[in-house]
Structures are given as structure tokens and as C-alpha cells.
PDB file of C-alpha atoms in Angstrom:
ATOM      1  CA  MET A   1      -2.196 -11.806   4.647  1.00  0.00           C
ATOM      2  CA  THR A   2      -4.025 -14.918   4.917  1.00  0.00           C
ATOM      3  CA  LYS A   3      -5.826 -16.465   1.797  1.00  0.00           C
ATOM      4  CA  SER A   4      -9.304 -15.988   3.632  1.00  0.00           C
ATOM      5  CA  LYS A   5      -8.276 -12.143   3.969  1.00  0.00           C
ATOM      6  CA  GLU A   6      -6.725 -11.318   0.776  1.00  0.00           C
ATOM      7  CA  LYS A   7      -9.599  -9.763  -0.840  1.00  0.00           C
ATOM      8  CA  SER A   8     -10.770  -7.766   2.180  1.00  0.00           C
ATOM      9  CA  VAL A   9      -9.980  -3.882   2.047  1.00  0.00           C
ATOM     10  CA  GLU A  10      -9.932  -4.067   5.914  1.00  0.00           C
ATOM     11  CA  SER A  11      -6.862  -6.606   5.751  1.00  0.00           C
ATOM     12  CA  ILE A  12      -5.151  -4.270   3.541  1.00  0.00           C
ATOM     13  CA  VAL A  13      -5.689  -1.363   5.713  1.00  0.00           C
ATOM     14  CA  ASP A  14      -4.474  -3.069   8.753  1.00  0.00           C
ATOM     15  CA  TRP A  15      -1.355  -4.264   6.647  1.00  0.00           C
ATOM     16  CA  PHE A  16      -0.565  -0.544   6.060  1.00  0.00           C
ATOM     17  CA  ASP A  17      -1.329   0.275   9.522  1.00  0.00           C
ATOM     18  CA  GLN A  18       1.334  -2.352  10.774  1.00  0.00           C
ATOM     19  CA  HIS A  19       3.958  -0.913   8.043  1.00  0.00           C
ATOM     20  CA  LYS A  20       2.892   2.811   8.283  1.00  0.00           C
ATOM     21  CA  GLN A  21       6.003   4.157   9.702  1.00  0.00           C
ATOM     22  CA  SER A  22       8.503   3.119   7.028  1.00  0.00           C
ATOM     23  CA  PHE A  23       5.795   4.170   4.462  1.00  0.00           C
ATOM     24  CA  TYR A  24       5.304   7.620   6.087  1.00  0.00           C
ATOM     25  CA  ILE A  25       8.858   7.916   5.733  1.00  0.00           C
ATOM     26  CA  LEU A  26       9.195   7.134   2.273  1.00  0.00           C
ATOM     27  CA  GLY A  27       6.218   9.064   1.386  1.00  0.00           C
ATOM     28  CA  TRP A  28       7.402  12.157   3.082  1.00  0.00           C
ATOM     29  CA  SER A  29      10.537  12.158   1.245  1.00  0.00           C
ATOM     30  CA  TYR A  30       8.360  12.799  -1.817  1.00  0.00           C
ATOM     31  CA  LEU A  31       5.369  14.886  -0.731  1.00  0.00           C
ATOM     32  CA  LYS A  32       5.402  17.619   1.770  1.00  0.00           C
ATOM     33  CA  SER A  33       1.626  18.049   3.303  1.00  0.00           C
ATOM     34  CA  GLN A  34      -0.579  15.808   5.462  1.00  0.00           C
ATOM     35  CA  LYS A  35      -3.370  15.855   2.839  1.00  0.00           C
ATOM     36  CA  GLN A  36      -1.119  14.544   0.123  1.00  0.00           C
ATOM     37  CA  MET A  37      -0.175  11.890   2.403  1.00  0.00           C
ATOM     38  CA  GLU A  38      -3.381  10.842   3.208  1.00  0.00           C
ATOM     39  CA  GLU A  39      -4.309  10.701  -0.587  1.00  0.00           C
ATOM     40  CA  LEU A  40      -1.432   8.782  -1.232  1.00  0.00           C
ATOM     41  CA  PHE A  41      -2.446   6.107   1.401  1.00  0.00           C
ATOM     42  CA  TYR A  42      -5.802   6.094   0.077  1.00  0.00           C
ATOM     43  CA  ARG A  43      -5.019   5.601  -3.420  1.00  0.00           C
ATOM     44  CA  SER A  44      -2.444   3.135  -2.407  1.00  0.00           C
ATOM     45  CA  ILE A  45      -4.647   0.934  -0.753  1.00  0.00           C
ATOM     46  CA  VAL A  46      -7.508   1.267  -3.345  1.00  0.00           C
ATOM     47  CA  LYS A  47      -4.593   0.306  -5.954  1.00  0.00           C
ATOM     48  CA  VAL A  48      -3.273  -2.713  -3.897  1.00  0.00           C
ATOM     49  CA  HIS A  49      -6.920  -4.129  -3.493  1.00  0.00           C
ATOM     50  CA  LYS A  50      -7.808  -3.637  -7.263  1.00  0.00           C
ATOM     51  CA  GLU A  51      -4.313  -5.303  -8.126  1.00  0.00           C
ATOM     52  CA  LEU A  52      -4.294  -8.244  -5.395  1.00  0.00           C
ATOM     53  CA  PRO A  53      -5.776 -10.639  -8.022  1.00  0.00           C
ATOM     54  CA  ARG A  54      -2.621  -9.980 -10.298  1.00  0.00           C
ATOM     55  CA  TYR A  55      -0.006 -10.355  -7.414  1.00  0.00           C
ATOM     56  CA  LYS A  56       2.153 -13.270  -8.444  1.00  0.00           C
ATOM     57  CA  ARG A  57       4.060 -13.841  -5.408  1.00  0.00           C
ATOM     58  CA  GLU A  58       7.221 -13.494  -7.351  1.00  0.00           C
ATOM     59  CA  LEU A  59       8.009 -10.744  -5.177  1.00  0.00           C
ATOM     60  CA  THR A  60       7.381 -10.388  -1.542  1.00  0.00           C
ATOM     61  CA  PHE A  61       4.129  -8.893  -0.626  1.00  0.00           C
ATOM     62  CA  GLU A  62       5.960  -6.126   1.045  1.00  0.00           C
ATOM     63  CA  THR A  63       8.152  -5.256  -2.109  1.00  0.00           C
ATOM     64  CA  TRP A  64       5.101  -5.523  -4.610  1.00  0.00           C
ATOM     65  CA  VAL A  65       3.041  -2.852  -2.078  1.00  0.00           C
ATOM     66  CA  THR A  66       6.391  -0.407  -2.033  1.00  0.00           C
ATOM     67  CA  SER A  67       6.509  -0.448  -5.833  1.00  0.00           C
ATOM     68  CA  ILE A  68       2.740   0.443  -6.108  1.00  0.00           C
ATOM     69  CA  PHE A  69       3.369   2.936  -3.244  1.00  0.00           C
ATOM     70  CA  MET A  70       6.463   4.803  -4.992  1.00  0.00           C
ATOM     71  CA  HIS A  71       4.597   4.792  -8.390  1.00  0.00           C
ATOM     72  CA  ILE A  72       1.744   6.730  -6.894  1.00  0.00           C
ATOM     73  CA  CYS A  73       4.209   9.075  -5.267  1.00  0.00           C
TER      74      CYS A  73
END
């Protein structure tokens, strides 16, 4: 993600769209319905957007987002 787009919800949605296959596989191991999966992605996107100013870059962005995603699972 570029600095100019960091705070954009659309850029977060685009990032999730590019990585959705691995997140779907992960999410389906915890959840068993499409409705729950949609809620998981929605809540994850909102949380990543809210927490983005706290992202310290000590972890890769993907690792950081995955930890948020798994916590919400």
C-alpha cells in the first residue's frame, strides 16, 4: 500500500480482494457459512482501517492483517 492510499478504505478493500483466496481458506476453517464469512471480511476491513495508524511496520502488512483477521474469527 502506498502512503497516499494508506487511510483509504477502498485501498484496504482492494488489498483484501487481491489476497482473498488465502483469507477465504483461513476463514472457512473457522466458519461454515457465507453470511459469517461476509461479516468476517467486513469486520476485518473496518478494524484494519481503524488500526492502520498504529501499524508499526515491525511485521509485514500481510502478517499484521492476518493476525487481525484471525482474532476476529
